[in-house]
Amino acid sequence: MTVTKMSWRPQYRSSKFRNVYGKVANREHCFDGIPITKNVHDNHFCAVNAKFLAIVTESAGGGSFLVIPLEQTGRIEPNYPKVCGHQGNVLDIKWNPFIENIIASCSEDTSVRIWEIPEGGLKRNMTEAVLELYGHSRRVGLVEWHPTTNNILFSAGYDYKVLIWNLDIGEPVKMIDCHTDVILCMSFNTDGSLLSTTCKDKKLRVIEPRSGKVLQEASCKNHRVNRVVFLGNVKRLLTTGVSRWNTRQIALWDQEDLAMPLIEEEIDGLSGLLFPFYDADTHMLYLAGKGDGNIRYYEISTEKPYLNYLMEFRSPAPQKGLGVMPKHGLDVSACEVFRFYKLVTLKGLIEPISMIVPRRSETYQEDIYPMTPGIEPALTPDEWLSGMNRDPILMSLKEGYKKASKVVFKAPIREKKSVVVNGIDLLENVPPRTENELLRMFFRQQDEIRRLKDELSQKDVRIRQLQLELKNLRNSPKNN
């Protein structure tokens, strides 16, 4: 195993991305006054596409998130309408990659919900989802859309299961049941034929999603994995995690042999989780730490040293999470190759950060904008479930990035019934509860008992008052 130390000086190589820099949007182009959730769950709590920005918010009773049209920048009013149908905290939100007004959310209330946002955004609170998906027996921490297939959604719950939902019928059609602890992260390869996961059981897995078969597995003792991302079509995985000395670390793996990482590289001694973001078009990797103000970026190559440090974007404001704009939503006229939406909790602020390649010419730069996955699905759910794989349908950003998708979402009509996957009724076969869950249930029931006692005592007082009034009425002179 090769362990290399971080080089803090940029290694100047012949690279068109060596001078990429981060540009923060002016204050009037930020989103201000947003009550960003204080939940400590390790997710981004933010999702963005070419039309809307969605942010999970702090709310009393149930969970909610805001959906704001991108052009509606500036201060957001406190009474701005929310999506607020969940009974528990919202833990993850993701936009459908092919239908820009469809968003999936998952929650502590064990449900996954699909919402249809009207054109122009919300005018009033939205409480009714177009689909409510029940199959997990614990809270649901992650949702991911399949990258090439329409209406296939993956959800990972604290019941250690990954469910694959076919939204054409509104039912789970497959279950991946190979994990022995909470799933921390899911990532697909380019055509969605492989799923990689990290898990609290300290294992990195590469899974064939339709069969649930584990193709590769790594027990990460020296590198405790937190997040994983497929690096495009180069058959590599990158993980972020913690070393045995509690320093933050990244590791590069061959997806066909997880026996040992190709390289491990120490980043620093900070404690915040490292989020990796990969841009397959530019082969650039971005690393952003939770609670950090900076974003490091590298160029990935297929030959040693594999990771080439480029530069670091610095900011004094710590980030809680980051949303990423899809490629077709970028400003190609400004040579923008990546855009983050940074959540600054203390200021209630969402701050766009554009990563820009400095160029003098104002013409379209074809060398930094190759054909990229577009907004048309390559497969139907039935085709993918039958075993077909197909690469994404590519589009040019030169002329095609303003085209609207032709795909329309139609919610299936269905009755509430048992949820059977792999011969198991997911709602009947509930795994034993953990000690923490039992304690939470106990305290909730105690609160409910106290509330009922208070109601009974109030009713008792009212009954006594009525009895006294009746007695006084009977003894009054008029009745005599």
Short mmCIF file of C-alpha atoms in Angstrom, two decimals:
data_model
loop_
_atom_site.label_atom_id
_atom_site.label_comp_id
_atom_site.label_asym_id
_atom_site.label_seq_id
_atom_site.Cartn_x
_atom_site.Cartn_y
_atom_site.Cartn_z
CA MET A 1 0.00 0.00 0.00
CA THR A 2 1.24 3.46 -0.89
CA VAL A 3 0.62 6.18 1.70
CA THR A 4 1.47 9.68 0.56
CA LYS A 5 1.49 12.93 2.47
CA MET A 6 -0.46 15.95 1.34
CA SER A 7 1.42 18.45 -0.72
CA TRP A 8 0.12 21.91 0.12
CA ARG A 9 1.80 23.61 -2.84
CA PRO A 10 0.09 23.31 -6.22
CA GLN A 11 2.07 21.04 -8.54
CA TYR A 12 2.16 23.04 -11.73
CA ARG A 13 1.56 20.70 -14.62
CA SER A 14 0.29 21.13 -18.12
CA SER A 15 -3.39 21.31 -17.22
CA LYS A 16 -6.19 23.54 -18.53
CA PHE A 17 -7.73 23.49 -15.04
CA ARG A 18 -4.67 24.56 -13.10
CA ASN A 19 -5.99 28.12 -12.69
CA VAL A 20 -9.62 27.31 -11.86
CA TYR A 21 -10.89 29.70 -9.18
CA GLY A 22 -14.01 29.99 -7.03
CA LYS A 23 -16.21 33.07 -7.37
CA VAL A 24 -18.83 33.84 -4.72
CA ALA A 25 -22.07 35.39 -5.95
CA ASN A 26 -22.90 38.98 -4.95
CA ARG A 27 -25.12 39.28 -1.88
CA GLU A 28 -28.15 40.19 -3.99
CA HIS A 29 -27.72 36.88 -5.88
CA CYS A 30 -27.65 34.84 -2.65
CA PHE A 31 -30.69 33.46 -0.79
CA ASP A 32 -31.04 35.11 2.62
CA GLY A 33 -33.26 34.70 5.70
CA ILE A 34 -33.59 30.93 5.41
CA PRO A 35 -34.10 28.94 8.67
CA ILE A 36 -31.67 26.14 7.69
CA THR A 37 -32.20 22.94 9.67
CA LYS A 38 -30.03 22.40 12.76
CA ASN A 39 -30.24 18.61 12.33
CA VAL A 40 -26.83 16.97 12.84
CA HIS A 41 -27.49 14.17 10.32
CA ASP A 42 -24.54 14.04 7.88
CA ASN A 43 -26.31 15.08 4.69
CA HIS A 44 -26.31 18.19 2.52
CA PHE A 45 -29.93 19.24 3.31
CA CYS A 46 -29.90 20.98 -0.07
CA ALA A 47 -30.75 20.01 -3.65
CA VAL A 48 -30.62 22.17 -6.76
CA ASN A 49 -31.47 21.89 -10.44
CA ALA A 50 -31.76 24.33 -13.34
CA LYS A 51 -35.13 25.63 -12.03
CA PHE A 52 -35.29 25.34 -8.26
CA LEU A 53 -33.30 25.37 -5.04
CA ALA A 54 -34.61 23.13 -2.22
CA ILE A 55 -33.39 23.48 1.40
CA VAL A 56 -34.42 21.49 4.48
CA THR A 57 -35.56 23.94 7.15
CA GLU A 58 -35.91 24.04 10.93
CA SER A 59 -39.54 23.42 11.87
CA ALA A 60 -41.57 22.57 14.95
CA GLY A 61 -43.58 19.37 14.60
CA GLY A 62 -42.87 17.32 11.48
CA GLY A 63 -40.34 18.09 8.77
CA SER A 64 -40.36 20.66 5.99
CA PHE A 65 -38.28 22.09 3.19
CA LEU A 66 -38.36 25.21 1.05
CA VAL A 67 -38.45 25.17 -2.75
CA ILE A 68 -37.36 28.51 -4.26
CA PRO A 69 -37.17 29.37 -7.98
CA LEU A 70 -33.52 30.14 -8.82
CA GLU A 71 -34.30 33.63 -10.10
CA GLN A 72 -35.98 34.56 -6.80
CA THR A 73 -32.78 35.59 -5.01
CA GLY A 74 -32.43 37.97 -2.07
CA ARG A 75 -34.27 37.86 1.24
CA ILE A 76 -36.88 35.12 1.65
CA GLU A 77 -39.91 36.06 3.74
CA PRO A 78 -40.42 34.15 7.04
CA ASN A 79 -43.89 33.01 5.92
CA TYR A 80 -42.65 31.72 2.54
CA PRO A 81 -44.63 28.53 1.68
CA LYS A 82 -43.03 25.18 2.51
CA VAL A 83 -43.34 21.53 1.57
CA CYS A 84 -44.46 20.22 4.96
CA GLY A 85 -46.19 16.83 4.71
CA HIS A 86 -43.72 14.68 6.69
CA GLN A 87 -44.45 13.81 10.34
CA GLY A 88 -40.72 13.63 11.21
CA ASN A 89 -37.55 15.53 10.33
CA VAL A 90 -36.63 15.48 6.64
CA LEU A 91 -33.20 13.84 6.27
CA ASP A 92 -32.53 13.93 2.51
CA ILE A 93 -33.95 15.53 -0.65
CA LYS A 94 -33.06 14.87 -4.31
CA TRP A 95 -34.42 16.27 -7.60
CA ASN A 96 -35.43 13.87 -10.35
CA PRO A 97 -32.65 14.18 -12.99
CA PHE A 98 -35.17 13.93 -15.88
CA ILE A 99 -38.26 15.82 -14.61
CA GLU A 100 -37.24 19.14 -13.09
CA ASN A 101 -40.32 19.74 -10.95
CA ILE A 102 -40.29 16.31 -9.23
CA ILE A 103 -38.40 15.97 -5.94
CA ALA A 104 -38.00 12.99 -3.58
CA SER A 105 -37.68 13.37 0.19
CA CYS A 106 -37.15 10.92 3.05
CA SER A 107 -37.74 11.34 6.73
CA GLU A 108 -37.58 10.08 10.28
CA ASP A 109 -41.26 9.15 9.86
CA THR A 110 -40.06 6.04 7.84
CA SER A 111 -41.59 7.31 4.58
CA VAL A 112 -40.23 8.36 1.21
CA ARG A 113 -42.37 10.94 -0.59
CA ILE A 114 -42.50 12.25 -4.13
CA TRP A 115 -43.60 15.87 -4.62
CA GLU A 116 -44.62 17.72 -7.78
CA ILE A 117 -43.66 21.40 -7.58
CA PRO A 118 -45.86 23.70 -9.71
CA GLU A 119 -44.28 25.90 -12.39
CA GLY A 120 -43.05 29.13 -10.78
CA GLY A 121 -42.78 27.56 -7.31
CA LEU A 122 -45.16 27.25 -4.37
CA LYS A 123 -47.93 29.77 -3.69
CA ARG A 124 -49.09 28.03 -0.47
CA ASN A 125 -47.86 25.27 1.83
CA MET A 126 -47.79 21.84 0.16
CA THR A 127 -48.89 18.97 2.40
CA GLU A 128 -50.03 16.37 -0.16
CA ALA A 129 -47.35 14.33 -1.93
CA VAL A 130 -48.11 12.72 -5.30
CA LEU A 131 -46.70 9.47 -3.87
CA GLU A 132 -46.11 8.23 -0.32
CA LEU A 133 -43.83 5.21 -0.20
CA TYR A 134 -43.83 2.97 2.87
CA GLY A 135 -41.49 -0.01 3.10
CA HIS A 136 -38.83 0.85 5.67
CA SER A 137 -39.37 0.02 9.34
CA ARG A 138 -36.98 2.71 10.58
CA ARG A 139 -36.22 6.27 9.58
CA VAL A 140 -34.96 6.71 6.02
CA GLY A 141 -31.62 8.54 5.74
CA LEU A 142 -30.80 8.55 2.01
CA VAL A 143 -32.53 8.73 -1.37
CA GLU A 144 -30.86 8.49 -4.80
CA TRP A 145 -32.34 8.53 -8.31
CA HIS A 146 -31.00 6.07 -10.85
CA PRO A 147 -28.71 8.00 -13.24
CA THR A 148 -30.04 6.64 -16.56
CA THR A 149 -33.48 5.16 -15.86
CA ASN A 150 -36.66 7.16 -15.39
CA ASN A 151 -38.73 6.60 -12.21
CA ILE A 152 -36.32 4.27 -10.41
CA LEU A 153 -35.49 5.51 -6.91
CA PHE A 154 -33.21 3.99 -4.25
CA SER A 155 -33.77 4.59 -0.53
CA ALA A 156 -31.57 3.52 2.41
CA GLY A 157 -33.03 3.21 5.89
CA TYR A 158 -31.85 2.69 9.44
CA ASP A 159 -33.28 -0.83 9.12
CA TYR A 160 -30.02 -1.51 7.17
CA LYS A 161 -31.93 -2.10 3.91
CA VAL A 162 -31.79 -0.44 0.49
CA LEU A 163 -35.15 -0.50 -1.31
CA ILE A 164 -35.47 0.01 -5.06
CA TRP A 165 -38.78 1.71 -5.95
CA ASN A 166 -40.47 1.59 -9.34
CA LEU A 167 -42.47 4.83 -9.31
CA ASP A 168 -44.50 3.74 -12.34
CA ILE A 169 -46.35 1.39 -9.95
CA GLY A 170 -45.42 3.11 -6.65
CA GLU A 171 -44.01 -0.07 -5.11
CA PRO A 172 -40.61 -1.42 -4.01
CA VAL A 173 -39.45 -4.01 -6.54
CA LYS A 174 -36.07 -5.04 -5.11
CA MET A 175 -34.37 -5.06 -1.73
CA ILE A 176 -30.62 -5.02 -1.04
CA ASP A 177 -30.10 -6.69 2.33
CA CYS A 178 -26.32 -7.17 2.64
CA HIS A 179 -25.51 -4.42 5.17
CA THR A 180 -25.12 -5.07 8.89
CA ASP A 181 -25.32 -1.46 10.07
CA VAL A 182 -26.52 1.99 8.94
CA ILE A 183 -25.72 2.86 5.30
CA LEU A 184 -23.81 6.15 5.11
CA CYS A 185 -23.57 6.81 1.38
CA MET A 186 -24.67 5.47 -2.03
CA SER A 187 -23.03 6.20 -5.40
CA PHE A 188 -23.72 4.90 -8.94
CA ASN A 189 -21.34 4.34 -11.81
CA THR A 190 -22.09 6.16 -15.08
CA ASP A 191 -24.68 3.73 -16.50
CA GLY A 192 -26.15 2.77 -13.12
CA SER A 193 -25.17 -0.91 -13.44
CA LEU A 194 -23.17 -0.76 -10.19
CA LEU A 195 -23.93 0.71 -6.79
CA SER A 196 -21.23 1.45 -4.25
CA THR A 197 -22.05 1.95 -0.55
CA THR A 198 -20.25 2.87 2.64
CA CYS A 199 -21.60 1.61 5.93
CA LYS A 200 -21.12 2.04 9.67
CA ASP A 201 -19.83 -1.56 9.75
CA LYS A 202 -16.61 -0.06 8.27
CA LYS A 203 -17.04 -1.83 4.91
CA LEU A 204 -16.96 -0.46 1.38
CA ARG A 205 -19.08 -2.48 -1.05
CA VAL A 206 -19.64 -2.63 -4.80
CA ILE A 207 -23.07 -4.17 -5.47
CA GLU A 208 -25.00 -5.32 -8.53
CA PRO A 209 -28.22 -3.49 -7.61
CA ARG A 210 -30.83 -5.67 -9.33
CA SER A 211 -29.67 -8.93 -7.74
CA GLY A 212 -28.29 -7.36 -4.56
CA LYS A 213 -25.09 -9.41 -5.05
CA VAL A 214 -21.94 -7.97 -3.46
CA LEU A 215 -19.26 -8.04 -6.20
CA GLN A 216 -16.45 -6.46 -4.13
CA GLU A 217 -16.06 -5.72 -0.44
CA ALA A 218 -13.31 -3.99 1.55
CA SER A 219 -12.97 -4.07 5.32
CA CYS A 220 -11.49 -0.64 6.01
CA LYS A 221 -9.58 -0.95 9.27
CA ASN A 222 -6.91 1.69 8.58
CA HIS A 223 -9.22 3.97 6.57
CA ARG A 224 -12.65 4.27 8.23
CA VAL A 225 -14.83 5.13 5.22
CA ASN A 226 -17.58 7.75 5.35
CA ARG A 227 -18.35 8.75 1.76
CA VAL A 228 -17.78 7.16 -1.65
CA VAL A 229 -18.04 8.39 -5.23
CA PHE A 230 -17.55 6.58 -8.56
CA LEU A 231 -15.01 8.38 -10.75
CA GLY A 232 -16.85 8.25 -14.07
CA ASN A 233 -15.82 5.47 -16.46
CA VAL A 234 -12.22 4.99 -15.27
CA LYS A 235 -13.22 2.05 -12.99
CA ARG A 236 -12.06 3.87 -9.90
CA LEU A 237 -13.73 4.74 -6.61
CA LEU A 238 -12.77 7.52 -4.25
CA THR A 239 -13.62 7.41 -0.56
CA THR A 240 -13.26 9.95 2.21
CA GLY A 241 -12.81 8.86 5.80
CA VAL A 242 -10.69 8.88 8.91
CA SER A 243 -7.30 7.25 9.49
CA ARG A 244 -6.35 5.27 12.59
CA TRP A 245 -4.80 8.51 13.93
CA ASN A 246 -8.14 10.33 13.50
CA THR A 247 -6.89 12.48 10.63
CA ARG A 248 -9.08 13.12 7.59
CA GLN A 249 -8.08 11.00 4.65
CA ILE A 250 -9.00 10.15 1.07
CA ALA A 251 -8.38 6.81 -0.65
CA LEU A 252 -8.48 5.75 -4.30
CA TRP A 253 -9.65 2.22 -5.15
CA ASP A 254 -9.83 -0.06 -8.19
CA GLN A 255 -13.53 -0.96 -8.35
CA GLU A 256 -12.68 -4.50 -9.52
CA ASP A 257 -10.26 -5.18 -6.64
CA LEU A 258 -10.95 -3.65 -3.23
CA ALA A 259 -8.29 -5.71 -1.45
CA MET A 260 -6.20 -2.58 -0.91
CA PRO A 261 -6.48 1.08 -1.93
CA LEU A 262 -4.29 2.29 -4.81
CA ILE A 263 -3.32 5.30 -2.69
CA GLU A 264 -4.26 6.88 0.61
CA GLU A 265 -3.66 10.55 1.20
CA GLU A 266 -3.90 12.45 4.46
CA ILE A 267 -5.72 15.78 4.28
CA ASP A 268 -5.62 17.37 7.75
CA GLY A 269 -6.47 16.83 11.41
CA LEU A 270 -9.90 18.49 11.42
CA SER A 271 -12.95 16.55 12.55
CA GLY A 272 -15.71 17.53 10.06
CA LEU A 273 -16.91 14.97 7.54
CA LEU A 274 -15.32 15.32 4.07
CA PHE A 275 -17.83 15.44 1.19
CA PRO A 276 -16.39 14.41 -2.23
CA PHE A 277 -17.81 15.77 -5.52
CA TYR A 278 -16.60 14.49 -8.89
CA ASP A 279 -17.02 16.14 -12.29
CA ALA A 280 -16.54 13.43 -14.94
CA ASP A 281 -16.40 16.02 -17.76
CA THR A 282 -13.33 17.81 -16.39
CA HIS A 283 -11.98 14.90 -14.27
CA MET A 284 -11.94 17.27 -11.31
CA LEU A 285 -12.51 16.19 -7.71
CA TYR A 286 -13.72 18.69 -5.10
CA LEU A 287 -13.37 18.07 -1.35
CA ALA A 288 -15.45 20.10 1.07
CA GLY A 289 -15.43 19.51 4.82
CA LYS A 290 -18.53 19.94 6.96
CA GLY A 291 -17.86 22.96 9.17
CA ASP A 292 -14.94 24.07 6.96
CA GLY A 293 -14.92 27.26 4.92
CA ASN A 294 -12.65 25.94 2.16
CA ILE A 295 -13.06 23.65 -0.85
CA ARG A 296 -9.97 21.83 -2.19
CA TYR A 297 -9.87 20.63 -5.76
CA TYR A 298 -7.78 18.09 -7.65
CA GLU A 299 -7.43 16.68 -11.13
CA ILE A 300 -7.78 12.90 -11.42
CA SER A 301 -5.58 10.98 -13.86
CA THR A 302 -5.46 7.28 -14.77
CA GLU A 303 -1.70 7.09 -14.15
CA LYS A 304 0.37 7.74 -11.06
CA PRO A 305 0.19 9.85 -8.99
CA TYR A 306 -3.59 9.66 -9.83
CA LEU A 307 -4.45 12.71 -7.67
CA ASN A 308 -3.03 16.09 -8.71
CA TYR A 309 -3.71 18.91 -6.28
CA LEU A 310 -4.78 22.09 -8.08
CA MET A 311 -5.92 24.79 -5.68
CA GLU A 312 -8.12 25.68 -2.74
CA PHE A 313 -11.11 27.98 -2.53
CA ARG A 314 -11.11 29.73 0.86
CA SER A 315 -13.88 31.39 2.81
CA PRO A 316 -14.26 32.30 6.51
CA ALA A 317 -17.91 31.11 6.71
CA PRO A 318 -18.33 27.41 7.65
CA GLN A 319 -20.53 25.24 5.43
CA LYS A 320 -23.20 22.86 6.76
CA GLY A 321 -23.79 21.30 3.36
CA LEU A 322 -23.50 21.94 -0.37
CA GLY A 323 -25.90 21.60 -3.26
CA VAL A 324 -24.51 21.07 -6.78
CA MET A 325 -26.00 22.48 -9.98
CA PRO A 326 -26.35 19.92 -12.83
CA LYS A 327 -24.19 20.65 -15.88
CA HIS A 328 -27.06 21.91 -18.06
CA GLY A 329 -27.75 24.67 -15.52
CA LEU A 330 -24.25 26.22 -15.67
CA ASP A 331 -23.32 29.52 -17.33
CA VAL A 332 -21.14 28.38 -20.22
CA SER A 333 -20.61 31.97 -21.39
CA ALA A 334 -18.66 32.62 -18.14
CA CYS A 335 -16.63 29.37 -18.50
CA GLU A 336 -18.30 28.04 -15.34
CA VAL A 337 -17.49 24.31 -14.92
CA PHE A 338 -19.08 23.64 -11.50
CA ARG A 339 -21.41 25.48 -9.12
CA PHE A 340 -21.96 24.89 -5.42
CA TYR A 341 -24.80 26.23 -3.26
CA LYS A 342 -23.27 26.62 0.18
CA LEU A 343 -25.42 26.46 3.33
CA VAL A 344 -24.22 28.95 5.97
CA THR A 345 -26.41 28.12 8.99
CA LEU A 346 -25.32 30.96 11.28
CA LYS A 347 -26.33 33.59 8.71
CA GLY A 348 -29.39 31.76 7.33
CA LEU A 349 -27.70 32.15 3.94
CA ILE A 350 -27.38 30.07 0.75
CA GLU A 351 -24.34 31.27 -1.19
CA PRO A 352 -23.69 30.22 -4.83
CA ILE A 353 -19.99 29.55 -5.57
CA SER A 354 -19.01 29.27 -9.26
CA MET A 355 -15.85 27.40 -10.25
CA ILE A 356 -14.51 29.20 -13.31
CA VAL A 357 -11.82 28.42 -15.88
CA PRO A 358 -10.22 31.79 -16.77
CA ARG A 359 -10.38 32.35 -20.55
CA ARG A 360 -9.98 35.54 -22.56
CA SER A 361 -12.17 34.51 -25.44
CA GLU A 362 -15.95 34.92 -25.06
CA THR A 363 -16.77 32.18 -27.56
CA TYR A 364 -17.98 28.72 -26.52
CA GLN A 365 -15.06 26.68 -25.11
CA GLU A 366 -15.58 23.18 -26.50
CA ASP A 367 -12.49 21.74 -24.79
CA ILE A 368 -13.94 22.29 -21.30
CA TYR A 369 -17.53 21.34 -22.23
CA PRO A 370 -17.58 17.85 -23.76
CA MET A 371 -20.90 16.10 -24.42
CA THR A 372 -22.49 15.52 -21.02
CA PRO A 373 -25.40 13.46 -19.59
CA GLY A 374 -28.62 15.27 -20.43
CA ILE A 375 -32.22 15.36 -19.25
CA GLU A 376 -33.59 12.44 -21.30
CA PRO A 377 -33.68 8.98 -19.65
CA ALA A 378 -31.98 6.14 -21.52
CA LEU A 379 -34.20 3.37 -20.12
CA THR A 380 -37.69 2.71 -18.79
CA PRO A 381 -38.06 1.03 -15.37
CA ASP A 382 -39.14 -2.27 -16.99
CA GLU A 383 -36.12 -2.27 -19.33
CA TRP A 384 -33.68 -1.67 -16.45
CA LEU A 385 -35.34 -4.23 -14.18
CA SER A 386 -35.15 -6.83 -16.98
CA GLY A 387 -31.33 -6.49 -16.97
CA MET A 388 -30.60 -3.84 -19.59
CA ASN A 389 -27.82 -1.28 -19.07
CA ARG A 390 -27.39 1.78 -21.23
CA ASP A 391 -25.09 4.81 -21.04
CA PRO A 392 -26.70 8.21 -20.41
CA ILE A 393 -28.07 10.10 -23.42
CA LEU A 394 -25.56 12.92 -23.95
CA MET A 395 -26.24 16.53 -24.82
CA SER A 396 -24.14 19.47 -25.95
CA LEU A 397 -24.14 22.49 -23.68
CA LYS A 398 -23.54 24.72 -26.70
CA GLU A 399 -27.10 24.58 -27.99
CA GLY A 400 -29.07 22.03 -26.01
CA TYR A 401 -28.86 23.22 -22.43
CA LYS A 402 -32.09 25.27 -22.55
CA LYS A 403 -34.24 22.44 -23.93
CA ALA A 404 -37.07 21.24 -21.69
CA SER A 405 -37.43 17.55 -20.88
CA LYS A 406 -40.31 15.75 -22.58
CA VAL A 407 -40.72 13.30 -19.69
CA VAL A 408 -43.89 13.70 -17.59
CA PHE A 409 -44.50 12.17 -14.18
CA LYS A 410 -47.76 10.23 -13.72
CA ALA A 411 -48.49 9.04 -10.19
CA PRO A 412 -49.93 5.50 -10.06
CA ILE A 413 -53.29 4.91 -8.36
CA ARG A 414 -52.90 2.23 -5.73
CA GLU A 415 -54.41 0.91 -2.53
CA LYS A 416 -52.67 0.61 0.84
CA LYS A 417 -51.57 -2.98 1.25
CA SER A 418 -48.71 -5.14 2.46
CA VAL A 419 -45.29 -4.43 0.94
CA VAL A 420 -43.71 -7.72 -0.18
CA VAL A 421 -40.17 -7.75 -1.63
CA ASN A 422 -38.06 -10.90 -2.04
CA GLY A 423 -40.89 -12.83 -0.38
CA ILE A 424 -40.72 -10.72 2.80
CA ASP A 425 -43.50 -8.40 3.99
CA LEU A 426 -41.44 -5.35 4.94
CA LEU A 427 -44.13 -3.89 7.18
CA GLU A 428 -44.72 -7.16 9.06
CA ASN A 429 -41.13 -8.37 9.49
CA VAL A 430 -39.81 -5.51 11.59
CA PRO A 431 -36.30 -6.04 13.05
CA PRO A 432 -35.86 -5.65 16.84
CA ARG A 433 -35.64 -2.06 18.02
CA THR A 434 -32.41 -0.57 19.35
CA GLU A 435 -32.06 0.62 22.94
CA ASN A 436 -32.20 4.29 21.88
CA GLU A 437 -35.39 3.73 19.88
CA LEU A 438 -37.01 1.92 22.82
CA LEU A 439 -36.07 4.81 25.13
CA ARG A 440 -37.51 7.36 22.70
CA MET A 441 -40.73 5.32 22.47
CA PHE A 442 -40.90 5.06 26.27
CA PHE A 443 -40.52 8.83 26.75
CA ARG A 444 -43.07 9.56 23.99
CA GLN A 445 -45.58 7.23 25.66
CA GLN A 446 -44.90 8.85 29.05
CA ASP A 447 -45.60 12.26 27.49
CA GLU A 448 -48.80 10.91 25.93
CA ILE A 449 -49.93 9.47 29.31
CA ARG A 450 -49.26 12.83 31.02
CA ARG A 451 -51.21 14.65 28.31
CA LEU A 452 -54.18 12.29 28.67
CA LYS A 453 -54.10 12.66 32.46
CA ASP A 454 -54.18 16.46 32.10
CA GLU A 455 -57.14 16.20 29.71
CA LEU A 456 -58.99 13.89 32.13
CA SER A 457 -58.38 16.20 35.10
CA GLN A 458 -59.65 19.18 33.05
CA LYS A 459 -62.76 17.22 32.10
CA ASP A 460 -63.21 16.17 35.73
CA VAL A 461 -63.13 19.83 36.83
CA ARG A 462 -65.63 20.72 34.11
CA ILE A 463 -67.98 17.92 35.23
CA ARG A 464 -67.84 19.17 38.81
CA GLN A 465 -68.62 22.71 37.62
CA LEU A 466 -71.64 21.46 35.66
CA GLN A 467 -72.86 19.41 38.63
CA LEU A 468 -72.59 22.48 40.86
CA GLU A 469 -74.44 24.64 38.31
CA LEU A 470 -77.19 22.01 38.09
CA LYS A 471 -77.52 21.85 41.87
CA ASN A 472 -77.72 25.65 42.12
CA LEU A 473 -80.32 25.69 39.37
CA ARG A 474 -82.50 23.13 41.20
CA ASN A 475 -82.25 25.07 44.51
CA SER A 476 -83.03 28.43 42.91
CA PRO A 477 -86.35 30.22 43.96
CA LYS A 478 -87.75 30.01 40.42
CA ASN A 479 -87.74 26.21 40.56
CA ASN A 480 -89.47 26.27 43.94
#
